[in-house]
Amino acid sequence: MDYLKGLNEPQLEAVTTLEGPLMVLAGAGSGKTRVLTMRIAHLITNLVDPFHILALTFTNKAAKEMKERVAKVVGQSEARNLWMGTFHSVFARILRSEAHYIGFPSNFTIYDSQDSLNVMKKVIKELNIDADQYKAKKVLSRISQYKNNLITVKAYFNNPELLENDERANQKHIGAIYQKYVETCFKNGAMDFDDLLLRTNELLTRFPEVLAKYQDRFRYILVDEYQDTNHSQYLIVKALASKFENICVVGDDAQSIYSFRGANIYNILNFKKDYPDAVTVALEQNYRSTQNIVNAANVVIGKNLQQFKKNVFSENEVGEKIKVYRSLSDADEAAFVASNIWQLHNSEQMNFDDFAILYRTNSQTRAFEDALRKKNIPYRVYGGLSFYQRKEVKDLVAYLRLLVNPNDSEALFRIINLPTRGIGDSTQNKLIVFADAHNIPVSEVLNNLGQFAPNLQLNNGIITKLADFWAMIKAFQVMLKEENAYTVAMEVAKRSGLIKNLKEDQTPEGISRVENIQELMNSMQGFIDEQIQVEDGDPSLSNFLENIALSADTQKDKKDDDSPKVSLMTIHLSKGLEFPVVHLVGLEENLFPSFMSSSTREELEEERRLFYVALTRAEKRAYFSYAISRFQWGKITDAEPSRFLSEVDSEYLELINPAIESRFVNHSGLKSNIFDEAPSETRFFKKKEPKKSLNRDEPQIIPKNLKPVSTAKIINPSGSSSQDIEVGDRVRHDRFGVGEVQFLDGTDPQNIKAKVIFQHEGEKNLILKFAKLTKI
DNA sequence: TTCGCACACTTTTTT
DNA sequence: AGTGTGCGAA
């Protein structure tokens, strides 16, 4: 058993304790994934049929990675029978085969958050409830809370405390909305994310034979990131494990960062109460990071009251101090990070994939993308708007969803008039009202248009349009029985008029939308190929749709080459990953910790755990940065440094732009450094940056007949002459894009104004000192 | 019914 | 800044 070699003592115990409940408290970087992998391998080596093993993870990525690693140890064929996946995908699969028990079609649609929100908006509207007082998003998150705590509509109405609570919060209609929302989803044959867990619970509690079946099947259960399970997930795991009690949970309470979506940290804190015989193993040695990083992270997380006592330590080198950079603006911060990466890449031959830029919110990405692009540094943004959430992609997907599940009226009304075919709002409303009144799905009305037409109060022209539309959908459905999903989707894209509609828009955005559709088709082909290759693969359209609903893949649209790239992601997404160099950016009050989470101690502690997660991603070096002002909500906002900065003992920190004092860092570590302390305003002209190769699609539409009016030169404020801007130069501006300098005015080098005509933005007067123009 | 424009709101994190 | 919503005109 080679794979047991090289494990430390607690790791070995965690891997080899196969029977009975086991809790592994795995500190950051302590080899958690390795332990999980080896444990599964060890189970299989000890003749447990992989068929009886269930491993639950939080992300598809984690599941995929673990499966691959297990396969390396025990071989492909053994690994294949494992059930390994996210809670949502595993239970979606179970629900599909057992759907009839709870009155759902087995091809039920899965609503993503966007779909749920749309449905909720309609529900509120239909109930004639004031949409200002009942914000769809808020209502939805409230209902999500209820669902995750197994409070059904009925339970809600039977619970005086909840009723009173909502009444006092001036939300007395929540119950009615909740009811209507659930009804709508049910009628549509759809489940939202929370339903996948709630309905699984329903299935397991109401039907003992189903429970028994899966209890017997899943004799060994492993749960990764147990600290992030919510109550609903907790109950499922508990029910499934209650027969054999071979349950192994792995987690770290210090890394619980999902309470906003119902994660209940007490699930892990109380594991011992649920299973008094449980063996607990603590993995405390961090193999990932330098001592400085581990110690700094410990100090911060130590401020939290709510936690297990752990002693995470590192025996790696002490390492460098964490560098802190104070910047003037978000753009300045991004420029620092980019040049720092460039510098390390050149001077220490580090690869670009050794770097990560971690931030609190997705909206912070843009500045970094700009800065990295300017330096020609390859990068990849993770998360953000998923490819499958783009409008044009969702539109085509809506057609496909409708083919699989004609009751999905959310999909139906999304595309019934797209591209416009004269079926407007009032017609749609009539359809809805009529279907509601007769208590049948809208698809039924469309199926029997001839019969219902006289009662629909629609003119013949509209009836014809409806009939045509529905005939088209029907034809697609017939086709789906004979052809594969790809062929059908292609036909849908063409015959629905979607592609034609998109092609009419010849702007760059329009062209990229067509490309996105093409990419969707490609990913579909890829999916089908993949499914055909595996033994029990399912290349059906319905399986494809489930897959995209449960995966937030952002990368389908980019050319997926494997060249090293800098990673940009939110801290949440970075959990479980590690990088030699981490830039943790935007360390400002109200950004991190978020202004939404500074009011209660619990919220603040979660933000602190988030900080802990971020810092412990770093192997060798960590950089903190913050800006004193930031472009936000369309205007410049002042910012204070994050409280977390002051929570790190200064012995672990080093300020790297000492020209500016900071009240948080002592000045012992002032040294010359990569920045040679140039304050950032004066650096704009000084930097000779690698230029992007000639830009592909910028049309030359600057009028040639405009003559320069002045030949005044700008004297570079920093004394360097490499970037002097003259009349007639083509320049690039961060926001306005490419333009030509028409006119320069002023002799004081600090105050020269330039008139620039931009290709898209037209004429602007800019003060050179501030405008950050780059000559191109 | 469709289109275009003014406006309001946004940004916390994800399956 | 960017996107979604609602209203009024064609």
PDB file of C-alpha atoms in Angstrom, chain A residues 370-460:
ATOM      1  CA  ASP A 370      -7.090  46.478 -17.781  1.00  0.00           C
ATOM      2  CA  ALA A 371      -3.762  46.663 -15.999  1.00  0.00           C
ATOM      3  CA  LEU A 372      -2.734  43.139 -16.958  1.00  0.00           C
ATOM      4  CA  ARG A 373      -3.740  43.661 -20.553  1.00  0.00           C
ATOM      5  CA  LYS A 374      -1.638  46.775 -20.724  1.00  0.00           C
ATOM      6  CA  LYS A 375       1.389  44.763 -19.747  1.00  0.00           C
ATOM      7  CA  ASN A 376       0.509  41.865 -21.968  1.00  0.00           C
ATOM      8  CA  ILE A 377       0.275  39.539 -19.007  1.00  0.00           C
ATOM      9  CA  PRO A 378      -1.971  36.552 -19.710  1.00  0.00           C
ATOM     10  CA  TYR A 379      -4.718  36.053 -17.173  1.00  0.00           C
ATOM     11  CA  ARG A 380      -7.873  34.142 -16.599  1.00  0.00           C
ATOM     12  CA  VAL A 381     -10.904  35.382 -14.728  1.00  0.00           C
ATOM     13  CA  TYR A 382     -12.798  32.752 -12.777  1.00  0.00           C
ATOM     14  CA  GLY A 383     -16.409  33.180 -11.788  1.00  0.00           C
ATOM     15  CA  GLY A 384     -18.266  36.342 -12.533  1.00  0.00           C
ATOM     16  CA  LEU A 385     -21.004  36.139 -15.058  1.00  0.00           C
ATOM     17  CA  SER A 386     -21.112  32.556 -16.125  1.00  0.00           C
ATOM     18  CA  PHE A 387     -21.048  31.852 -19.809  1.00  0.00           C
ATOM     19  CA  TYR A 388     -24.394  30.143 -19.537  1.00  0.00           C
ATOM     20  CA  GLN A 389     -25.925  33.210 -17.973  1.00  0.00           C
ATOM     21  CA  ARG A 390     -25.381  35.433 -20.954  1.00  0.00           C
ATOM     22  CA  LYS A 391     -28.554  36.576 -22.507  1.00  0.00           C
ATOM     23  CA  GLU A 392     -28.086  35.106 -25.955  1.00  0.00           C
ATOM     24  CA  VAL A 393     -27.016  31.770 -24.500  1.00  0.00           C
ATOM     25  CA  LYS A 394     -29.924  31.684 -22.092  1.00  0.00           C
ATOM     26  CA  ASP A 395     -32.261  32.467 -24.950  1.00  0.00           C
ATOM     27  CA  LEU A 396     -31.225  29.464 -26.958  1.00  0.00           C
ATOM     28  CA  VAL A 397     -31.153  27.345 -23.827  1.00  0.00           C
ATOM     29  CA  ALA A 398     -34.714  28.454 -23.100  1.00  0.00           C
ATOM     30  CA  TYR A 399     -35.836  27.000 -26.423  1.00  0.00           C
ATOM     31  CA  LEU A 400     -34.118  23.755 -25.569  1.00  0.00           C
ATOM     32  CA  ARG A 401     -35.608  23.696 -22.107  1.00  0.00           C
ATOM     33  CA  LEU A 402     -39.028  24.142 -23.576  1.00  0.00           C
ATOM     34  CA  LEU A 403     -38.543  21.148 -25.855  1.00  0.00           C
ATOM     35  CA  VAL A 404     -37.637  18.938 -22.943  1.00  0.00           C
ATOM     36  CA  ASN A 405     -40.275  20.308 -20.603  1.00  0.00           C
ATOM     37  CA  PRO A 406     -43.182  22.069 -22.345  1.00  0.00           C
ATOM     38  CA  ASN A 407     -44.622  23.051 -18.972  1.00  0.00           C
ATOM     39  CA  ASP A 408     -41.666  25.286 -18.255  1.00  0.00           C
ATOM     40  CA  SER A 409     -43.579  28.490 -18.813  1.00  0.00           C
ATOM     41  CA  GLU A 410     -40.628  30.549 -17.645  1.00  0.00           C
ATOM     42  CA  ALA A 411     -38.756  29.320 -20.698  1.00  0.00           C
ATOM     43  CA  LEU A 412     -41.825  29.616 -22.882  1.00  0.00           C
ATOM     44  CA  PHE A 413     -42.445  33.284 -22.217  1.00  0.00           C
ATOM     45  CA  ARG A 414     -38.808  34.091 -22.511  1.00  0.00           C
ATOM     46  CA  ILE A 415     -38.775  33.071 -26.142  1.00  0.00           C
ATOM     47  CA  ILE A 416     -42.374  33.175 -27.336  1.00  0.00           C
ATOM     48  CA  ASN A 417     -41.660  36.587 -28.789  1.00  0.00           C
ATOM     49  CA  LEU A 418     -37.976  36.262 -29.426  1.00  0.00           C
ATOM     50  CA  PRO A 419     -37.101  37.168 -32.051  1.00  0.00           C
ATOM     51  CA  THR A 420     -40.168  39.385 -32.195  1.00  0.00           C
ATOM     52  CA  ARG A 421     -42.974  37.642 -33.965  1.00  0.00           C
ATOM     53  CA  GLY A 422     -45.875  39.849 -32.988  1.00  0.00           C
ATOM     54  CA  ILE A 423     -46.832  37.993 -29.824  1.00  0.00           C
ATOM     55  CA  GLY A 424     -46.662  40.887 -27.396  1.00  0.00           C
ATOM     56  CA  ASP A 425     -47.324  41.415 -23.725  1.00  0.00           C
ATOM     57  CA  SER A 426     -51.073  41.670 -23.945  1.00  0.00           C
ATOM     58  CA  THR A 427     -51.368  38.421 -25.864  1.00  0.00           C
ATOM     59  CA  GLN A 428     -49.091  36.716 -23.407  1.00  0.00           C
ATOM     60  CA  ASN A 429     -51.152  37.977 -20.515  1.00  0.00           C
ATOM     61  CA  LYS A 430     -54.341  36.696 -22.062  1.00  0.00           C
ATOM     62  CA  LEU A 431     -52.740  33.293 -22.398  1.00  0.00           C
ATOM     63  CA  ILE A 432     -51.643  33.283 -18.776  1.00  0.00           C
ATOM     64  CA  VAL A 433     -54.988  34.439 -17.457  1.00  0.00           C
ATOM     65  CA  PHE A 434     -56.853  31.911 -19.568  1.00  0.00           C
ATOM     66  CA  ALA A 435     -54.602  29.035 -18.550  1.00  0.00           C
ATOM     67  CA  ASP A 436     -54.891  30.046 -14.914  1.00  0.00           C
ATOM     68  CA  ALA A 437     -58.654  30.294 -15.071  1.00  0.00           C
ATOM     69  CA  HIS A 438     -58.937  26.809 -16.524  1.00  0.00           C
ATOM     70  CA  ASN A 439     -56.171  25.510 -14.304  1.00  0.00           C
ATOM     71  CA  ILE A 440     -54.155  24.075 -17.142  1.00  0.00           C
ATOM     72  CA  PRO A 441     -50.594  24.777 -18.259  1.00  0.00           C
ATOM     73  CA  VAL A 442     -50.124  27.293 -21.037  1.00  0.00           C
ATOM     74  CA  SER A 443     -48.702  24.524 -23.190  1.00  0.00           C
ATOM     75  CA  GLU A 444     -52.115  22.845 -23.029  1.00  0.00           C
ATOM     76  CA  VAL A 445     -53.776  25.971 -24.363  1.00  0.00           C
ATOM     77  CA  LEU A 446     -51.286  26.068 -27.214  1.00  0.00           C
ATOM     78  CA  ASN A 447     -51.774  22.375 -27.874  1.00  0.00           C
ATOM     79  CA  ASN A 448     -55.477  22.931 -28.361  1.00  0.00           C
ATOM     80  CA  LEU A 449     -55.533  26.363 -29.906  1.00  0.00           C
ATOM     81  CA  GLY A 450     -58.341  25.453 -32.278  1.00  0.00           C
ATOM     82  CA  GLN A 451     -60.598  24.493 -29.437  1.00  0.00           C
ATOM     83  CA  PHE A 452     -59.786  27.427 -27.173  1.00  0.00           C
ATOM     84  CA  ALA A 453     -59.397  30.129 -29.790  1.00  0.00           C
ATOM     85  CA  PRO A 454     -63.005  31.390 -29.611  1.00  0.00           C
ATOM     86  CA  ASN A 455     -62.647  32.025 -25.890  1.00  0.00           C
ATOM     87  CA  LEU A 456     -59.263  33.627 -26.005  1.00  0.00           C
ATOM     88  CA  GLN A 457     -60.425  36.992 -27.303  1.00  0.00           C
ATOM     89  CA  LEU A 458     -57.578  37.213 -29.724  1.00  0.00           C
ATOM     90  CA  ASN A 459     -57.896  38.170 -33.344  1.00  0.00           C
ATOM     91  CA  ASN A 460     -57.220  35.679 -36.083  1.00  0.00           C
TER      92      ASN A 460
END
